Amino acid sequence: MFAIIMEDVYLLLGSNLGDRGRFLQRAIAEVTEKIAKVEKVSSVFETAPWGKNDEPAYLNQAVFFKSLKTAKEILRITQEIELHLGRQREEKWGSRTIDIDILFYGDQIIEEPELIIPHLHFHNRRFAVEPMLEMAPDLVHPRLKKTVRVLSEELTDNLSVEKI
């Protein structure tokens, strides 16, 4: 007999164009409709842009759900959601209506050309760590073997991240 394994999935949503809050809400609704019911969401944080500091401020929010879908299936669906919500990939770290990153997929480590989990830069970005600190402070980063709480204490990123 085969066991059905539901993986714990954490995504980070971000928007810095248009009605940012509405884009976050629409992304959550589409994730629930197309992947799995979102069970938990962090607060919304207004954050300074990372990588390109001449962009408008972002709203970021982490979401949690359990899913039977593979990480690759989730990536494909989240990219479709981004396109549906007007995302245009014109430049690295450029402004966007919505960005959906897979932060964690259970305790798996995935290293493929199109998919790296845990997210490669998670532990270096305050705008990703702060929402996760609120939702899952004791979650252990599978590669670094440190909790989100410890990673937050070790952050050197001093860009503005404020709960709204």
mmCIF file of C-alpha atoms in Angstrom:
data_model
loop_
_atom_site.group_PDB
_atom_site.id
_atom_site.type_symbol
_atom_site.label_atom_id
_atom_site.label_comp_id
_atom_site.label_asym_id
_atom_site.label_seq_id
_atom_site.Cartn_x
_atom_site.Cartn_y
_atom_site.Cartn_z
ATOM 1 C CA MET A 1 0.000 0.000 0.000
ATOM 2 C CA PHE A 2 1.252 3.465 -0.862
ATOM 3 C CA ALA A 3 1.156 6.348 1.595
ATOM 4 C CA ILE A 4 -0.189 9.632 0.338
ATOM 5 C CA ILE A 5 2.210 12.358 1.328
ATOM 6 C CA MET A 6 0.991 15.905 1.570
ATOM 7 C CA GLU A 7 3.937 18.280 1.511
ATOM 8 C CA ASP A 8 4.014 21.493 3.521
ATOM 9 C CA VAL A 9 4.478 24.316 1.021
ATOM 10 C CA TYR A 10 5.449 27.914 1.770
ATOM 11 C CA LEU A 11 5.233 30.563 -0.930
ATOM 12 C CA LEU A 12 6.226 34.206 -0.867
ATOM 13 C CA LEU A 13 4.028 36.630 -2.792
ATOM 14 C CA GLY A 14 5.210 40.072 -3.835
ATOM 15 C CA SER A 15 3.752 42.992 -5.770
ATOM 16 C CA ASN A 16 4.972 46.508 -6.471
ATOM 17 C CA LEU A 17 2.757 47.628 -9.369
ATOM 18 C CA GLY A 18 -0.879 48.667 -9.479
ATOM 19 C CA ASP A 19 -3.215 47.722 -6.630
ATOM 20 C CA ARG A 20 -0.589 45.701 -4.782
ATOM 21 C CA GLY A 21 -2.904 44.430 -2.057
ATOM 22 C CA ARG A 22 -5.478 43.302 -4.593
ATOM 23 C CA PHE A 23 -2.811 41.392 -6.547
ATOM 24 C CA LEU A 24 -1.814 39.543 -3.355
ATOM 25 C CA GLN A 25 -5.465 38.668 -2.677
ATOM 26 C CA ARG A 26 -6.013 37.472 -6.240
ATOM 27 C CA ALA A 27 -2.865 35.348 -6.126
ATOM 28 C CA ILE A 28 -4.043 33.688 -2.887
ATOM 29 C CA ALA A 29 -7.456 33.000 -4.444
ATOM 30 C CA GLU A 30 -5.866 31.449 -7.540
ATOM 31 C CA VAL A 31 -3.438 29.331 -5.493
ATOM 32 C CA THR A 32 -6.425 28.028 -3.513
ATOM 33 C CA GLU A 33 -8.369 27.327 -6.695
ATOM 34 C CA LYS A 34 -5.562 25.746 -8.747
ATOM 35 C CA ILE A 35 -3.173 24.144 -6.238
ATOM 36 C CA ALA A 36 -4.542 23.722 -2.710
ATOM 37 C CA LYS A 37 -6.504 25.597 -0.065
ATOM 38 C CA VAL A 38 -4.283 28.222 1.538
ATOM 39 C CA GLU A 39 -4.386 27.384 5.239
ATOM 40 C CA LYS A 40 -2.352 30.218 6.713
ATOM 41 C CA VAL A 41 -1.146 33.650 5.608
ATOM 42 C CA SER A 42 1.289 36.058 7.181
ATOM 43 C CA SER A 43 0.608 39.704 7.686
ATOM 44 C CA VAL A 44 1.298 41.935 4.708
ATOM 45 C CA PHE A 45 4.660 43.704 4.846
ATOM 46 C CA GLU A 46 5.674 46.798 2.897
ATOM 47 C CA THR A 47 9.257 46.322 1.839
ATOM 48 C CA ALA A 48 12.004 48.203 0.096
ATOM 49 C CA PRO A 49 12.962 46.756 -3.296
ATOM 50 C CA TRP A 50 15.846 44.277 -3.252
ATOM 51 C CA GLY A 51 18.393 44.121 -6.033
ATOM 52 C CA LYS A 52 17.118 47.258 -7.813
ATOM 53 C CA ASN A 53 16.540 50.087 -5.375
ATOM 54 C CA ASP A 54 15.018 52.481 -7.925
ATOM 55 C CA GLU A 55 11.765 50.469 -8.015
ATOM 56 C CA PRO A 56 8.537 51.175 -6.077
ATOM 57 C CA ALA A 57 8.082 49.543 -2.664
ATOM 58 C CA TYR A 58 6.677 46.022 -2.527
ATOM 59 C CA LEU A 59 3.958 44.385 -0.556
ATOM 60 C CA ASN A 60 5.034 40.886 0.497
ATOM 61 C CA GLN A 61 3.116 38.084 2.150
ATOM 62 C CA ALA A 62 3.911 34.444 2.887
ATOM 63 C CA VAL A 63 1.304 31.708 2.503
ATOM 64 C CA PHE A 64 1.155 28.096 3.669
ATOM 65 C CA PHE A 65 -0.738 25.084 2.361
ATOM 66 C CA LYS A 66 -0.410 21.320 2.094
ATOM 67 C CA SER A 67 -0.353 19.769 -1.356
ATOM 68 C CA LEU A 68 -0.095 16.465 -3.192
ATOM 69 C CA LYS A 69 1.316 18.280 -6.228
ATOM 70 C CA THR A 70 5.017 18.057 -6.984
ATOM 71 C CA ALA A 71 7.231 21.101 -6.642
ATOM 72 C CA LYS A 72 7.532 21.256 -10.450
ATOM 73 C CA GLU A 73 3.738 21.210 -10.823
ATOM 74 C CA ILE A 74 3.447 24.023 -8.275
ATOM 75 C CA LEU A 75 6.112 26.027 -10.122
ATOM 76 C CA ARG A 76 4.277 25.602 -13.434
ATOM 77 C CA ILE A 77 0.941 26.632 -11.931
ATOM 78 C CA THR A 78 2.361 29.630 -10.034
ATOM 79 C CA GLN A 79 4.012 30.875 -13.229
ATOM 80 C CA GLU A 80 0.646 30.557 -15.008
ATOM 81 C CA ILE A 81 -0.971 32.554 -12.184
ATOM 82 C CA GLU A 82 1.711 35.245 -12.540
ATOM 83 C CA LEU A 83 1.004 35.519 -16.279
ATOM 84 C CA HIS A 84 -2.755 35.607 -15.675
ATOM 85 C CA LEU A 85 -2.255 38.485 -13.226
ATOM 86 C CA GLY A 86 -0.189 40.492 -15.713
ATOM 87 C CA ARG A 87 3.380 39.566 -14.768
ATOM 88 C CA GLN A 88 5.887 40.479 -17.454
ATOM 89 C CA ARG A 89 9.439 39.172 -17.187
ATOM 90 C CA GLU A 90 11.407 42.008 -18.772
ATOM 91 C CA GLU A 91 14.356 42.475 -16.439
ATOM 92 C CA LYS A 92 15.854 40.730 -13.436
ATOM 93 C CA TRP A 93 14.405 42.113 -10.195
ATOM 94 C CA GLY A 94 12.208 44.493 -12.198
ATOM 95 C CA SER A 95 8.808 45.722 -11.049
ATOM 96 C CA ARG A 96 5.942 43.290 -11.270
ATOM 97 C CA THR A 97 2.223 42.983 -10.637
ATOM 98 C CA ILE A 98 2.843 39.692 -8.849
ATOM 99 C CA ASP A 99 5.779 37.462 -8.030
ATOM 100 C CA ILE A 100 5.265 34.009 -6.520
ATOM 101 C CA ASP A 101 8.309 32.192 -5.159
ATOM 102 C CA ILE A 102 8.371 28.706 -3.673
ATOM 103 C CA LEU A 103 10.322 29.146 -0.443
ATOM 104 C CA PHE A 104 10.015 25.638 1.007
ATOM 105 C CA TYR A 105 8.566 22.324 -0.170
ATOM 106 C CA GLY A 106 8.505 20.092 2.869
ATOM 107 C CA ASP A 107 12.056 19.404 3.945
ATOM 108 C CA GLN A 108 13.165 18.699 0.400
ATOM 109 C CA ILE A 109 16.244 20.107 -1.277
ATOM 110 C CA ILE A 110 15.728 20.465 -5.024
ATOM 111 C CA GLU A 111 18.473 21.711 -7.328
ATOM 112 C CA GLU A 112 17.434 21.814 -10.954
ATOM 113 C CA PRO A 113 18.097 24.466 -13.605
ATOM 114 C CA GLU A 114 14.549 25.860 -13.370
ATOM 115 C CA LEU A 115 13.849 25.172 -9.702
ATOM 116 C CA ILE A 116 15.912 25.571 -6.540
ATOM 117 C CA ILE A 117 14.250 24.795 -3.204
ATOM 118 C CA PRO A 118 14.661 26.073 -0.553
ATOM 119 C CA HIS A 119 14.711 29.391 -2.354
ATOM 120 C CA LEU A 120 18.341 30.232 -3.045
ATOM 121 C CA HIS A 121 18.275 33.727 -1.485
ATOM 122 C CA PHE A 122 15.674 33.204 1.258
ATOM 123 C CA HIS A 123 18.062 33.491 4.203
ATOM 124 C CA ASN A 124 19.611 36.717 2.843
ATOM 125 C CA ARG A 125 16.382 38.655 2.314
ATOM 126 C CA ARG A 126 14.601 40.334 5.194
ATOM 127 C CA PHE A 127 11.447 40.726 3.062
ATOM 128 C CA ALA A 128 11.205 36.908 2.859
ATOM 129 C CA VAL A 129 12.398 36.019 6.352
ATOM 130 C CA GLU A 130 10.109 38.411 8.281
ATOM 131 C CA PRO A 131 6.796 36.984 6.971
ATOM 132 C CA MET A 132 8.104 33.449 7.568
ATOM 133 C CA LEU A 133 9.258 34.405 11.066
ATOM 134 C CA GLU A 134 5.671 35.386 11.839
ATOM 135 C CA MET A 135 4.214 32.173 10.379
ATOM 136 C CA ALA A 136 6.760 29.454 11.126
ATOM 137 C CA PRO A 137 9.602 30.636 13.389
ATOM 138 C CA ASP A 138 10.638 27.073 14.260
ATOM 139 C CA LEU A 139 10.694 25.772 10.683
ATOM 140 C CA VAL A 140 14.149 24.353 9.973
ATOM 141 C CA HIS A 141 15.807 25.364 6.710
ATOM 142 C CA PRO A 142 16.674 21.942 5.228
ATOM 143 C CA ARG A 143 19.991 23.033 3.728
ATOM 144 C CA LEU A 144 21.259 25.369 6.464
ATOM 145 C CA LYS A 145 19.841 23.329 9.389
ATOM 146 C CA LYS A 146 18.803 26.508 11.199
ATOM 147 C CA THR A 147 15.345 27.694 12.211
ATOM 148 C CA VAL A 148 13.744 30.715 10.607
ATOM 149 C CA ARG A 149 14.127 32.438 13.992
ATOM 150 C CA VAL A 150 17.912 31.891 13.981
ATOM 151 C CA LEU A 151 18.164 32.979 10.340
ATOM 152 C CA SER A 152 16.297 36.191 11.221
ATOM 153 C CA GLU A 153 18.795 36.896 13.992
ATOM 154 C CA GLU A 154 21.708 36.364 11.583
ATOM 155 C CA LEU A 155 20.334 38.614 8.806
ATOM 156 C CA THR A 156 22.622 41.344 7.568
ATOM 157 C CA ASP A 157 20.021 42.757 5.136
ATOM 158 C CA ASN A 158 18.927 46.093 6.614
ATOM 159 C CA LEU A 159 16.362 47.078 3.958
ATOM 160 C CA SER A 160 13.061 48.373 5.311
ATOM 161 C CA VAL A 161 10.391 45.752 6.083
ATOM 162 C CA GLU A 162 7.300 47.021 7.916
ATOM 163 C CA LYS A 163 4.140 45.149 8.838
ATOM 164 C CA ILE A 164 1.060 47.024 7.614
#
